[in-house]
PDB file of C-alpha atoms in Angstrom:
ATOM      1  CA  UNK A 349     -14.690  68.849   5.998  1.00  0.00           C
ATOM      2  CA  UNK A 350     -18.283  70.196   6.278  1.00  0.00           C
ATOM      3  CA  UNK A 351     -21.357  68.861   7.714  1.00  0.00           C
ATOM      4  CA  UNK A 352     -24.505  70.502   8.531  1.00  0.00           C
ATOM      5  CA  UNK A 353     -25.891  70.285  11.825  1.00  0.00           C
ATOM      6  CA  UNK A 354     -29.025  71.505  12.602  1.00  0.00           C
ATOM      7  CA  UNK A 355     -29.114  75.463  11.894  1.00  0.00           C
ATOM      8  CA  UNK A 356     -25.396  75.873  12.005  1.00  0.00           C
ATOM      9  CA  UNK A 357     -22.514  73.813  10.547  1.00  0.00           C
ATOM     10  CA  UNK A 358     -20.381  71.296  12.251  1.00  0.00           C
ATOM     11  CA  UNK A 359     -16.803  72.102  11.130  1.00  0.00           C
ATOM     12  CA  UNK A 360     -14.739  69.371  11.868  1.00  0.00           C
ATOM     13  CA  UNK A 361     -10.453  70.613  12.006  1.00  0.00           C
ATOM     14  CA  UNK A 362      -7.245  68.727  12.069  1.00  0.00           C
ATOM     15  CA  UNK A 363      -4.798  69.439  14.400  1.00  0.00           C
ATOM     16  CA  UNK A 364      -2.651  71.342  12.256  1.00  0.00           C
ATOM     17  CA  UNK A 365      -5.139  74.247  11.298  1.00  0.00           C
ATOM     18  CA  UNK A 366      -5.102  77.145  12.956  1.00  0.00           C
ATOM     19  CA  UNK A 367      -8.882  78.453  12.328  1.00  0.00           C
ATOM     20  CA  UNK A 368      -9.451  75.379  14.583  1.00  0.00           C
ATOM     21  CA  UNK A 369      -7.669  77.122  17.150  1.00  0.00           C
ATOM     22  CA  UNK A 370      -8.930  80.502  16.807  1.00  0.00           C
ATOM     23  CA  UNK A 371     -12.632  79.566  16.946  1.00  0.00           C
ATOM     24  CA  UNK A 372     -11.549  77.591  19.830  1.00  0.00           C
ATOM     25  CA  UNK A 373     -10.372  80.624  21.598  1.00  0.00           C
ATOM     26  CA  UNK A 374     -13.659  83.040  21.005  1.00  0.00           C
ATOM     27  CA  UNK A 375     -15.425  80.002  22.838  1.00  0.00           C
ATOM     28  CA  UNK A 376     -13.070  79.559  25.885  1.00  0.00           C
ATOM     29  CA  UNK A 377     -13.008  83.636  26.351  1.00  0.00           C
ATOM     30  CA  UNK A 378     -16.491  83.922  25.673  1.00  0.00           C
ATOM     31  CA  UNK A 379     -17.010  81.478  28.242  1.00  0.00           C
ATOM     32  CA  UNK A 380     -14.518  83.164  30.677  1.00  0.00           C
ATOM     33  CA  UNK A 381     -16.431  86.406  30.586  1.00  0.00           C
ATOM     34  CA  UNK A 382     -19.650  84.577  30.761  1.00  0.00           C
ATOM     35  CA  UNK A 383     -18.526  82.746  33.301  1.00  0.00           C
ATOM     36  CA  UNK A 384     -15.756  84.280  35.188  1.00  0.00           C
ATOM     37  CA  UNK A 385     -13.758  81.985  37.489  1.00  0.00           C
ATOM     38  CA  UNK A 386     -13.104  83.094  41.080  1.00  0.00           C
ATOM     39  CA  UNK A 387      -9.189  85.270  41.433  1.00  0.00           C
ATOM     40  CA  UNK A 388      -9.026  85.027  37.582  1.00  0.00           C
ATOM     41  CA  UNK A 389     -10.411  87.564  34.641  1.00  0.00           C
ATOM     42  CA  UNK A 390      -9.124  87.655  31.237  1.00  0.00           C
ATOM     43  CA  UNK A 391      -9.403  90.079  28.142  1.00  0.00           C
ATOM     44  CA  UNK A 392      -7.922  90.535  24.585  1.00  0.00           C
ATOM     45  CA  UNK A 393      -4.408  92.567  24.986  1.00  0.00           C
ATOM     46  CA  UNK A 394      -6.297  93.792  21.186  1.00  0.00           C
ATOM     47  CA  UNK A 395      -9.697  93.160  19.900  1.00  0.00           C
ATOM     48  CA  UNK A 396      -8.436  91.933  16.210  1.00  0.00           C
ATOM     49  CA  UNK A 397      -5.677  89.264  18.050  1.00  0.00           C
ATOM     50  CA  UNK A 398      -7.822  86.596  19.784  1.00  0.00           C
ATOM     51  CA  UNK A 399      -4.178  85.059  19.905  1.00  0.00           C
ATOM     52  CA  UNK A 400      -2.862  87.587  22.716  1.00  0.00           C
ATOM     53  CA  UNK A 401      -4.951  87.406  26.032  1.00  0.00           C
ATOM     54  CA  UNK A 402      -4.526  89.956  28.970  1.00  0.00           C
ATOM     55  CA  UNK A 403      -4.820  87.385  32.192  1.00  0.00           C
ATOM     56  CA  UNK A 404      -5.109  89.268  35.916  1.00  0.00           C
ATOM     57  CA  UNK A 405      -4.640  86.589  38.441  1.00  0.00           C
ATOM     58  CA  UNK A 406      -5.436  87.712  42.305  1.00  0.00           C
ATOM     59  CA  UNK A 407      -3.182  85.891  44.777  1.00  0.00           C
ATOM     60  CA  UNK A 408      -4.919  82.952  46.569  1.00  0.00           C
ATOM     61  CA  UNK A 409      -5.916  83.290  50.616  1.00  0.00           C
ATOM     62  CA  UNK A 410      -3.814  81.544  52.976  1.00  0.00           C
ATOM     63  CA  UNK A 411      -0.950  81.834  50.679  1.00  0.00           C
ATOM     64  CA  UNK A 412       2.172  84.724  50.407  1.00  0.00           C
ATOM     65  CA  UNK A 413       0.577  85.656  47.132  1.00  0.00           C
ATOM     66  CA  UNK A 414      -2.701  87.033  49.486  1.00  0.00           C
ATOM     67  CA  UNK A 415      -3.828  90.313  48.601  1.00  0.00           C
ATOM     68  CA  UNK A 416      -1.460  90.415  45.078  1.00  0.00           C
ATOM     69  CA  UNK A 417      -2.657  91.030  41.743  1.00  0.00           C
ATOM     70  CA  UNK A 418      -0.214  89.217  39.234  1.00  0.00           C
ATOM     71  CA  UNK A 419      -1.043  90.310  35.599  1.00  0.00           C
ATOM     72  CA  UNK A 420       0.164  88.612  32.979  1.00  0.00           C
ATOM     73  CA  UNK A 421       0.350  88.179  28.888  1.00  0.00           C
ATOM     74  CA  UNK A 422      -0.968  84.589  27.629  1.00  0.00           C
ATOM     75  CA  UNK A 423       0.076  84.301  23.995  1.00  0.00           C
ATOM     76  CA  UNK A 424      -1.488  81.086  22.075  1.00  0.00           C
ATOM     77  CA  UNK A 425       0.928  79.455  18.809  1.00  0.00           C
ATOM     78  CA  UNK A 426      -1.461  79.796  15.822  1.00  0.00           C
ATOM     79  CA  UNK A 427      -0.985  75.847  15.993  1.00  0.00           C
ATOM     80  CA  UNK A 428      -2.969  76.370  19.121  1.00  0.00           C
ATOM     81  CA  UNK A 429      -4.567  73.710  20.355  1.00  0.00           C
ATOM     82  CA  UNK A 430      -1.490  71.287  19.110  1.00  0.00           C
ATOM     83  CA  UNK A 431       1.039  73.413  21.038  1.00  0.00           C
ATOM     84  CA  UNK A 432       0.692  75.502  24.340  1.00  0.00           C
ATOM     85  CA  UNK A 433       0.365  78.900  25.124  1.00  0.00           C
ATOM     86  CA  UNK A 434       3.223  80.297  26.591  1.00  0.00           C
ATOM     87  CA  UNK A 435       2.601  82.944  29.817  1.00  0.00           C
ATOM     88  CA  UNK A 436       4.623  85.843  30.726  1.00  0.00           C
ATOM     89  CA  UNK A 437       3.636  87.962  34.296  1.00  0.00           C
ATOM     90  CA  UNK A 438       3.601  91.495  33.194  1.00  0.00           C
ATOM     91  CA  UNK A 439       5.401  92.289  36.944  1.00  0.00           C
ATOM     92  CA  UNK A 440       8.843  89.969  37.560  1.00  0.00           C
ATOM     93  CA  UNK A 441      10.781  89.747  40.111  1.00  0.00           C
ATOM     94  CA  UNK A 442       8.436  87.810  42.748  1.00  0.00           C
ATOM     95  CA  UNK A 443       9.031  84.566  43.560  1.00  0.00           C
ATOM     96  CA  UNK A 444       7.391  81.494  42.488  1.00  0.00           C
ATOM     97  CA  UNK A 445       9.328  78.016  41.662  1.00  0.00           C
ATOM     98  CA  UNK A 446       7.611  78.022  38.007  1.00  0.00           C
ATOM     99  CA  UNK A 447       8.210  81.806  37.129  1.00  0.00           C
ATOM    100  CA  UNK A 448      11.729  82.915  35.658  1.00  0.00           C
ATOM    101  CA  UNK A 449      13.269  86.278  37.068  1.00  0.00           C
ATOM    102  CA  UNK A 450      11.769  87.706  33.443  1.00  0.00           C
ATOM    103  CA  UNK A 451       8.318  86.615  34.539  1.00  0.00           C
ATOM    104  CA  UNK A 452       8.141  83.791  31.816  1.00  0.00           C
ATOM    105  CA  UNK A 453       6.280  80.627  33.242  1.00  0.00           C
ATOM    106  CA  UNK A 454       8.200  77.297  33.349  1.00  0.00           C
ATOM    107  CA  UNK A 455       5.792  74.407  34.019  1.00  0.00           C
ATOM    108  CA  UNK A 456       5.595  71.229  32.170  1.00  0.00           C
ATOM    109  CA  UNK A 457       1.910  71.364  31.297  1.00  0.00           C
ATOM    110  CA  UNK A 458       3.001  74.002  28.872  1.00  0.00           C
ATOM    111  CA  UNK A 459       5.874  72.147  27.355  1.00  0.00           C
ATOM    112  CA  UNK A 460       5.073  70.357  24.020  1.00  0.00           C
ATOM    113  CA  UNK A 461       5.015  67.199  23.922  1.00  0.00           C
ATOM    114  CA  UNK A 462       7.981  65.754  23.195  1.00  0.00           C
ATOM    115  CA  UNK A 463      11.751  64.447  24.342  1.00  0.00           C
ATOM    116  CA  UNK A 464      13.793  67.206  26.207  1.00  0.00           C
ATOM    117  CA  UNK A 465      17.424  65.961  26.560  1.00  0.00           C
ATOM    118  CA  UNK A 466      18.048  68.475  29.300  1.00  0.00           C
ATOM    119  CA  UNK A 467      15.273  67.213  31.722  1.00  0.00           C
ATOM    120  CA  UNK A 468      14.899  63.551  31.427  1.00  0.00           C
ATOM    121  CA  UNK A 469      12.904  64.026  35.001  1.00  0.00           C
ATOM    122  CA  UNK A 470       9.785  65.357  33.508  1.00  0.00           C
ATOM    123  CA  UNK A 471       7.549  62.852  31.867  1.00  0.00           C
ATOM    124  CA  UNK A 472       5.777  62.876  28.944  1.00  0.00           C
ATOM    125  CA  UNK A 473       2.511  62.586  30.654  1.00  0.00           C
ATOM    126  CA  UNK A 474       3.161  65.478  32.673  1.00  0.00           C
ATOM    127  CA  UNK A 475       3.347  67.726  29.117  1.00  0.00           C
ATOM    128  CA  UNK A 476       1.025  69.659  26.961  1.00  0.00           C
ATOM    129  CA  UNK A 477      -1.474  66.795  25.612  1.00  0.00           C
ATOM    130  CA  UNK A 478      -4.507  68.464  24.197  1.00  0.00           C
ATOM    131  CA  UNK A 479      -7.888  66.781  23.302  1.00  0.00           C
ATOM    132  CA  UNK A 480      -9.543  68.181  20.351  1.00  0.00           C
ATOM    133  CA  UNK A 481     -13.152  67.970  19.702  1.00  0.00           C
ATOM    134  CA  UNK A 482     -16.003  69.789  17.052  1.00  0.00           C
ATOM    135  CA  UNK A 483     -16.034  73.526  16.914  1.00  0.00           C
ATOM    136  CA  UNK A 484     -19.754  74.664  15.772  1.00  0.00           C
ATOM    137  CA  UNK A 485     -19.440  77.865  13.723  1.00  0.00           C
ATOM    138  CA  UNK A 486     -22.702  79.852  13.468  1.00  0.00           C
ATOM    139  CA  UNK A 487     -23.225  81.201   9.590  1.00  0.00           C
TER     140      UNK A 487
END
């Protein structure tokens, strides 16, 4: 569905297609490197993937991590927004109660959302629940 807005069109997506998701991502890392936040930069792993992200996070003060760089692959589902990226440090084997020995992150914000038989503990509340909104694509 198409409507024009002003010099550009308004391109309204469902939640099940993935150019939704990809325009979605040139924003957010256009945004990031706009825009960087503090002890966080990101960049493509490949210019043509906008679906593979290089992430370099730099350990917080006051915390073991002080001092630490921690860099790391995020990799978005084409389905992306619907599902969650999932986030792999490049450098395992610290210790963090949401990173696996094989650097893969394990937090429920990244889970999809819905029933997990093995952990009846973690809510559905507590997983991935994205909100989707208008994408404008320039001509």
């Amino acid at each position: 569905m198409r409507e024009r807005n002003g010099g550009g069109v308004l391109q309204v997506f469902t939640m099940t297609d993935s150019k939704y998701g990809a325009i979605l991502l040139q924003k957010q890392l256009k945004e990031l490197l706009k825009n960087p936040v503090d002890g966080f930069s990101v960049g493509l792993v490949d210019d043509s993937d906008i679906y593979k992200w290089n992430v370099m996070i730099e350990g917080p003060s006051d915390t073991p991590y002080e001092g630490g760089f921690f860099p790391a692959i995020l990799e978005f589902p084409k389905e992306y927004p619907s599902k969650p990226p999932k986030m792999t440090f490049k450098t395992p084997g610290f210790w963090h109660p949401n990173v696996h020995s094989d650097g893969k992150v394990c937090i429920s914000i990244l889970h999809e959302a819905k029933e997990d038989k093995f952990n009846q503990q973690e809510k559905m509340s507590e997983k991935w629940r994205p909100i989707l909104g208008n994408v404008e694509e320039r001509p």
